[in-house]
XYZ file of C-alpha atoms in Angstrom:
448
model
C 43.902 228.093 152.284
C 45.048 230.863 154.647
C 41.675 230.671 156.364
C 42.493 227.174 157.634
C 45.814 228.262 159.166
C 44.219 231.250 160.862
C 41.362 229.123 162.158
C 43.744 226.566 163.642
C 45.830 229.250 165.349
C 42.777 230.944 166.886
C 40.613 227.906 167.571
C 40.568 228.251 171.371
C 39.578 231.932 171.158
C 36.863 231.041 168.645
C 35.326 228.403 170.894
C 35.577 230.621 173.968
C 33.616 233.344 172.150
C 31.061 230.672 171.256
C 30.706 229.720 174.918
C 30.372 233.388 175.899
C 27.634 233.797 173.302
C 25.801 230.715 174.609
C 25.991 231.865 178.229
C 23.943 234.932 177.403
C 20.230 233.952 177.434
C 18.127 235.338 174.574
C 14.668 233.815 174.912
C 12.369 235.789 172.637
C 9.197 234.040 173.838
C 9.820 235.429 177.322
C 11.697 238.606 176.417
C 14.705 237.432 178.417
C 18.188 238.748 177.599
C 17.398 239.906 174.059
C 18.981 243.361 174.201
C 22.002 242.068 176.090
C 22.554 239.304 173.534
C 22.300 241.694 170.583
C 24.927 243.942 172.152
C 27.170 240.966 172.938
C 26.927 239.781 169.341
C 27.857 243.273 168.119
C 30.856 243.274 170.494
C 32.104 239.933 169.140
C 31.677 241.155 165.558
C 33.491 244.418 166.316
C 36.317 242.464 167.978
C 36.679 240.404 164.789
C 36.878 243.484 162.574
C 33.250 243.354 161.415
C 31.734 246.777 162.121
C 28.218 245.960 163.337
C 25.126 247.947 164.241
C 22.222 247.120 166.531
C 19.190 248.440 164.669
C 15.734 248.885 166.204
C 12.582 247.261 164.865
C 9.039 247.400 166.173
C 10.079 244.363 168.231
C 13.482 242.901 169.060
C 16.555 244.550 167.506
C 18.416 243.409 164.400
C 22.203 243.110 164.308
C 23.503 244.214 160.909
C 26.910 244.566 159.258
C 28.453 245.007 155.810
C 31.902 243.750 154.850
C 33.129 244.969 151.476
C 35.364 243.152 149.003
C 37.324 244.355 145.984
C 37.582 240.791 144.656
C 34.010 240.664 143.411
C 31.022 242.855 142.661
C 28.716 240.152 144.015
C 27.037 240.538 147.372
C 25.930 237.702 149.621
C 23.294 238.349 152.271
C 23.682 236.033 155.283
C 20.641 235.667 157.532
C 20.329 233.947 160.898
C 18.891 234.580 164.373
C 20.354 235.104 167.832
C 17.159 234.368 169.776
C 16.543 230.899 171.212
C 13.702 228.709 172.408
C 12.750 228.560 176.117
C 14.866 225.911 177.882
C 11.995 224.177 179.703
C 11.644 221.456 180.944
C 14.689 222.353 183.031
C 14.760 219.071 184.944
C 15.661 217.145 181.792
C 18.922 218.993 181.146
C 22.152 217.230 182.165
C 23.723 220.647 182.826
C 22.338 224.159 183.144
C 20.900 225.279 179.765
C 23.018 228.458 179.625
C 26.164 227.054 181.223
C 27.757 225.898 177.940
C 29.356 222.941 179.688
C 31.196 220.260 177.731
C 29.838 216.783 178.413
C 31.367 213.821 176.561
C 32.652 216.080 173.791
C 29.398 217.985 173.387
C 28.943 221.665 174.245
C 25.524 221.600 175.905
C 23.436 224.787 175.787
C 20.214 226.243 174.513
C 21.014 227.817 171.163
C 24.177 225.770 170.611
C 22.789 224.392 167.342
C 19.863 226.718 166.668
C 21.421 229.050 165.720
C 24.281 230.617 167.718
C 26.797 228.053 166.477
C 25.872 228.852 162.892
C 26.229 232.586 163.465
C 29.693 232.314 164.984
C 30.894 229.945 162.241
C 30.062 232.331 159.379
C 31.408 235.322 161.266
C 34.641 233.433 161.953
C 34.978 232.640 158.242
C 34.751 236.328 157.338
C 37.068 237.283 160.206
C 39.612 234.756 158.955
C 39.595 236.345 155.495
C 39.925 239.821 156.992
C 42.934 238.785 159.080
C 44.704 236.855 156.320
C 43.691 238.489 153.013
C 42.168 241.787 154.098
C 38.772 241.054 152.567
C 36.320 238.201 151.925
C 35.827 236.707 148.426
C 32.534 238.624 147.970
C 30.766 241.489 149.627
C 28.923 240.167 152.660
C 25.928 241.571 154.502
C 24.904 240.054 157.829
C 21.308 240.214 159.049
C 20.736 238.598 162.445
C 17.259 238.947 163.957
C 15.966 238.330 167.464
C 12.453 237.034 166.777
C 12.794 233.935 164.580
C 11.677 231.624 167.385
C 8.408 233.558 167.731
C 7.638 233.704 164.007
C 9.682 236.765 162.906
C 6.683 239.110 163.288
C 8.631 242.315 162.632
C 11.185 241.112 160.087
C 8.961 241.681 157.006
C 8.398 245.359 157.809
C 12.105 245.812 158.592
C 13.151 244.243 155.287
C 10.500 246.216 153.389
C 11.775 249.505 154.782
C 15.466 248.613 154.254
C 15.368 247.256 150.694
C 18.347 249.303 149.501
C 20.463 248.446 152.515
C 19.761 244.723 152.040
C 20.251 244.592 148.266
C 22.260 241.508 147.285
C 22.743 238.831 144.627
C 21.780 235.840 146.751
C 20.901 234.799 150.287
C 22.173 232.106 152.630
C 19.766 231.485 155.502
C 22.427 230.095 157.816
C 20.051 228.338 160.184
C 20.369 224.600 159.666
C 22.542 221.567 160.119
C 23.614 218.203 158.855
C 21.334 215.402 157.741
C 21.108 212.332 160.063
C 23.393 210.571 157.548
C 26.091 213.123 158.386
C 25.876 214.784 154.976
C 25.179 218.513 154.627
C 21.517 219.400 154.306
C 20.338 222.148 151.947
C 16.736 223.307 151.614
C 15.585 225.284 148.591
C 12.496 226.625 150.298
C 10.408 226.486 153.438
C 6.805 225.977 154.410
C 4.702 228.905 155.462
C 2.800 229.199 158.725
C -0.551 230.240 160.109
C -0.541 230.119 163.907
C -3.813 230.745 165.727
C -5.573 230.314 169.020
C -9.166 229.129 169.231
C -10.782 230.651 172.318
C -14.208 229.994 173.797
C -15.866 231.440 176.900
C -18.923 230.271 178.825
C -20.025 231.385 182.292
C -18.407 234.325 184.086
C -16.385 231.992 186.352
C -15.613 228.303 186.740
C -18.628 226.425 188.116
C -19.450 223.283 190.014
C -19.616 220.501 187.396
C -23.158 219.647 188.493
C -24.205 222.613 186.333
C -23.123 220.750 183.153
C -26.715 219.842 182.084
C -27.652 223.518 181.638
C -24.399 225.502 181.229
C -22.184 225.346 178.133
C -18.734 223.804 178.608
C -16.178 225.745 176.516
C -13.785 222.799 176.572
C -16.290 220.636 174.686
C -16.928 223.463 172.241
C -13.242 223.727 171.404
C -12.850 219.938 171.107
C -15.845 219.682 168.764
C -14.551 222.561 166.663
C -11.125 220.929 166.378
C -12.741 217.721 165.170
C -14.371 219.557 162.268
C -11.041 221.054 161.184
C -9.187 217.764 161.044
C -11.376 214.692 161.493
C -9.836 211.297 162.277
C -8.121 209.583 159.374
C -8.299 212.508 156.978
C -6.699 215.749 155.897
C -7.716 219.300 156.695
C -11.479 219.523 156.174
C -11.734 223.291 155.688
C -13.274 223.876 152.240
C -10.783 225.401 149.803
C -7.736 224.712 151.971
C -5.897 222.823 149.215
C -7.018 224.955 146.251
C -3.710 226.834 145.865
C -1.302 223.973 146.603
C 1.303 223.810 143.834
C 2.190 220.335 142.561
C 5.891 219.382 142.682
C 7.852 219.511 139.445
C 9.658 216.517 137.972
C 12.976 218.102 138.996
C 11.768 218.470 142.584
C 10.512 214.892 142.715
C 13.892 213.719 141.423
C 15.639 215.598 144.236
C 13.218 214.060 146.710
C 13.909 210.529 145.447
C 17.641 211.050 146.031
C 17.237 211.943 149.699
C 18.343 209.183 152.081
C 15.492 208.803 154.537
C 17.073 207.334 157.681
C 13.858 205.834 159.021
C 15.280 203.564 161.696
C 17.669 206.214 163.008
C 14.832 208.709 163.239
C 12.451 206.269 164.906
C 15.065 205.332 167.497
C 15.954 208.963 168.175
C 12.282 209.959 168.493
C 11.222 206.886 170.455
C 8.466 205.788 168.079
C 7.823 202.412 166.494
C 6.279 203.718 163.268
C 5.293 206.920 161.537
C 1.725 208.199 161.276
C -0.501 205.852 159.263
C 2.473 203.528 158.843
C 3.973 205.568 155.983
C 7.519 204.729 154.928
C 10.290 205.859 152.611
C 9.458 208.192 149.749
C 5.805 208.502 150.778
C 6.849 209.740 154.225
C 9.224 212.253 152.630
C 6.469 213.514 150.330
C 4.264 214.121 153.323
C 7.002 216.035 155.153
C 7.880 218.246 152.226
C 4.642 218.767 150.308
C 1.727 218.248 152.690
C 0.008 221.126 154.547
C -0.453 220.381 158.232
C -2.847 221.210 161.058
C -1.121 220.581 164.373
C -2.592 221.094 167.838
C 0.307 222.666 169.724
C -1.523 222.904 173.046
C -4.909 222.788 174.776
C -5.815 224.449 178.052
C -9.003 224.444 180.112
C -10.280 223.786 183.613
C -8.337 221.994 186.334
C -5.195 220.039 185.410
C -3.517 219.745 188.788
C -2.982 216.733 191.045
C -6.056 214.765 192.059
C -9.643 215.585 191.185
C -11.655 218.772 191.079
C -15.196 218.631 189.745
C -15.250 221.872 187.825
C -17.046 223.175 184.756
C -14.469 225.547 183.198
C -15.513 229.012 182.095
C -13.028 229.161 179.214
C -10.966 226.964 176.924
C -8.169 227.555 174.455
C -6.331 225.567 171.791
C -3.211 226.633 169.920
C -2.917 225.397 166.327
C -0.050 225.757 163.880
C -0.868 225.223 160.223
C 2.160 224.574 157.975
C 1.560 225.876 154.461
C 3.063 224.930 151.127
C 3.598 226.902 147.907
C 1.342 228.780 146.890
C -0.917 228.907 149.948
C -1.670 232.303 151.485
C -2.090 232.400 155.293
C -4.412 235.426 155.149
C -6.768 233.734 152.714
C -6.726 230.559 154.799
C -7.514 232.506 157.958
C -10.716 233.753 156.285
C -11.562 230.209 155.186
C -11.096 228.962 158.753
C -13.443 231.641 160.101
C -16.052 230.778 157.497
C -15.672 227.058 158.247
C -16.329 227.505 161.962
C -19.234 229.882 161.412
C -20.989 227.507 159.020
C -20.689 224.657 161.523
C -22.239 226.524 164.423
C -19.048 227.773 166.122
C -19.505 231.526 165.881
C -18.872 231.623 169.625
C -15.265 230.529 169.085
C -12.844 233.407 168.673
C -9.846 233.033 166.346
C -6.767 234.933 167.478
C -3.998 235.233 164.905
C -0.580 234.745 166.519
C 1.647 234.658 163.462
C 1.886 234.202 159.703
C 4.640 233.263 157.265
C 4.372 232.857 153.512
C 5.863 229.716 151.921
C 8.740 230.160 149.466
C 10.840 228.252 146.920
C 14.168 228.668 145.059
C 15.061 226.670 141.910
C 18.009 224.224 142.109
C 19.643 226.050 139.196
C 20.019 229.321 141.119
C 23.676 230.432 141.533
C 23.470 230.488 145.338
C 22.058 226.960 145.307
C 24.832 225.738 143.014
C 27.521 227.499 145.076
C 26.252 225.947 148.297
C 25.976 222.431 146.856
C 29.536 222.611 145.515
C 30.889 223.974 148.813
C 29.210 221.325 150.922
C 30.595 218.505 148.799
C 34.147 219.845 149.011
C 34.162 220.465 152.774
C 32.279 217.367 153.910
C 33.425 214.982 151.175
C 29.919 213.889 150.264
C 27.082 215.114 148.088
C 24.622 217.202 150.070
C 21.094 216.132 150.827
C 19.068 218.652 148.854
C 15.452 219.197 149.875
C 13.248 220.937 147.310
C 11.414 222.294 150.335
C 11.894 222.095 154.085
C 9.312 220.455 156.334
C 9.782 223.416 158.669
C 8.976 227.099 158.389
C 10.955 230.295 158.364
C 10.899 233.896 157.124
C 12.372 233.014 153.711
C 9.641 234.925 151.875
C 11.129 238.256 152.983
C 14.093 237.455 150.739
C 12.389 235.666 147.843
C 9.217 237.778 147.656
C 10.086 241.186 149.149
C 13.709 241.414 147.941
C 13.196 239.156 144.919
C 16.317 237.068 145.613
C 17.129 233.379 145.483
C 17.777 231.828 148.871
C 18.995 228.566 150.402
C 18.721 227.228 153.938
C 21.710 225.349 155.311
C 24.139 225.348 158.224
C 26.762 223.433 160.146
C 24.983 222.138 163.250
C 25.416 218.439 164.125
C 22.764 215.955 162.980
C 20.007 215.346 165.527
C 21.405 218.131 167.723
C 18.284 218.320 169.925
C 17.318 221.812 168.774
C 14.238 223.042 170.726
C 14.713 220.119 173.160
C 16.640 219.620 176.406
C 20.400 219.040 176.022
C 20.767 220.842 172.704
C 24.407 220.594 171.674
C 27.191 221.388 169.255
C 30.796 220.190 168.960
C 34.147 221.803 168.255
C 34.487 219.632 165.155
C 31.212 220.890 163.685
C 32.052 224.493 164.580
C 35.384 224.193 162.751
C 33.864 222.523 159.686
C 31.215 225.232 159.636
C 33.849 227.931 159.158
C 35.279 226.068 156.162
C 31.790 225.498 154.736
C 30.980 229.211 154.963
C 34.318 230.100 153.361
C 33.725 227.746 150.424
C 30.216 229.116 149.836
C 31.683 232.604 149.469
C 34.486 231.363 147.199
C 32.067 229.508 144.949
C 29.498 232.285 144.818
C 32.141 234.670 143.509
C 32.653 232.501 140.453
C 29.004 231.925 139.537
């Protein structure tokens, strides 16, 4: 394959562009470096012969490009994101989070795995075709957003208003990595999301805690409310929460049973002795893939500094992310949550919606799914680990529901690459394999 020869001859330039990309912060949660990173990404694409545009949205800009091919009438839409998570806690990094330093063969940087490495790998695959054959195997459209790490709030409206521009025959959400076993991981869908804050206020200001017998404590109110949503030892107690949950098909359960669940590797990596409720094997996988969740992401109230301060706080807040499965609707569930709190005496607790995502699913028989499975096996020499649904969330519904396309989630990041954690990393080996993986997906998609 000419792509391989070109990749080998330009490897150092490829990795240096990767480092340059990593050194540019792009923290969407803080609004740091977003515009600069979008322009840098456009510059790299332009340098590689991929004519890119930085397009405005109601939030952070999108980087978009189209590369045409005469070899096929098929069009592949490639989605990923250039924004990254905040690097904190900074003291736990072994090098500066945006230094892109190599430590023991690992390129350490925020965004190295999620998802700047993925972006550069697919772009390099297309660039390699352009330099060696003049065109890729299929028409390719790139859609890189800058808000994935904050829930993609403006992507749905952008996709809705650019339907014609984004028309395609299949989608690769190039935002993933390898399974802990080292095999490629492919997800045929994602969970949805409802992210809210529960807020409660009491007195005008914080008070001396001696006032507790007569003044409401918002912290207790929030704690009590949380207990009604998910009581100990049970599921989500909001009436009607599970009404729309779709049962897995026999085909999906078969895929699930074939997934190697590396329990001991995961436990060691995560520093836990057992999983919640002692679940193991297939039962643990079922929970990850098919169970809705209610997770307390953070609680804040009163004094949390060093030493003691006898204070009755005037306000309290809890952040909750609910992961949703097919066919749950976050807007319906938000109404159910409001009704639940009201009926239990918590009308004083405000619900602030911070983000929503619809769940989505693609059948294993879809051409893009088949093309990706075949490509992964050829490049990595092993059958991929195919998840009927990811335990995580993403904006997949904009492709499956708004554009009406089939979509897969995969990528080339190393297994257990510490995405969202200190010392996130990638390696040259995985970056090189990623280019070949992307190339094979395009080759296979042309023939299906």
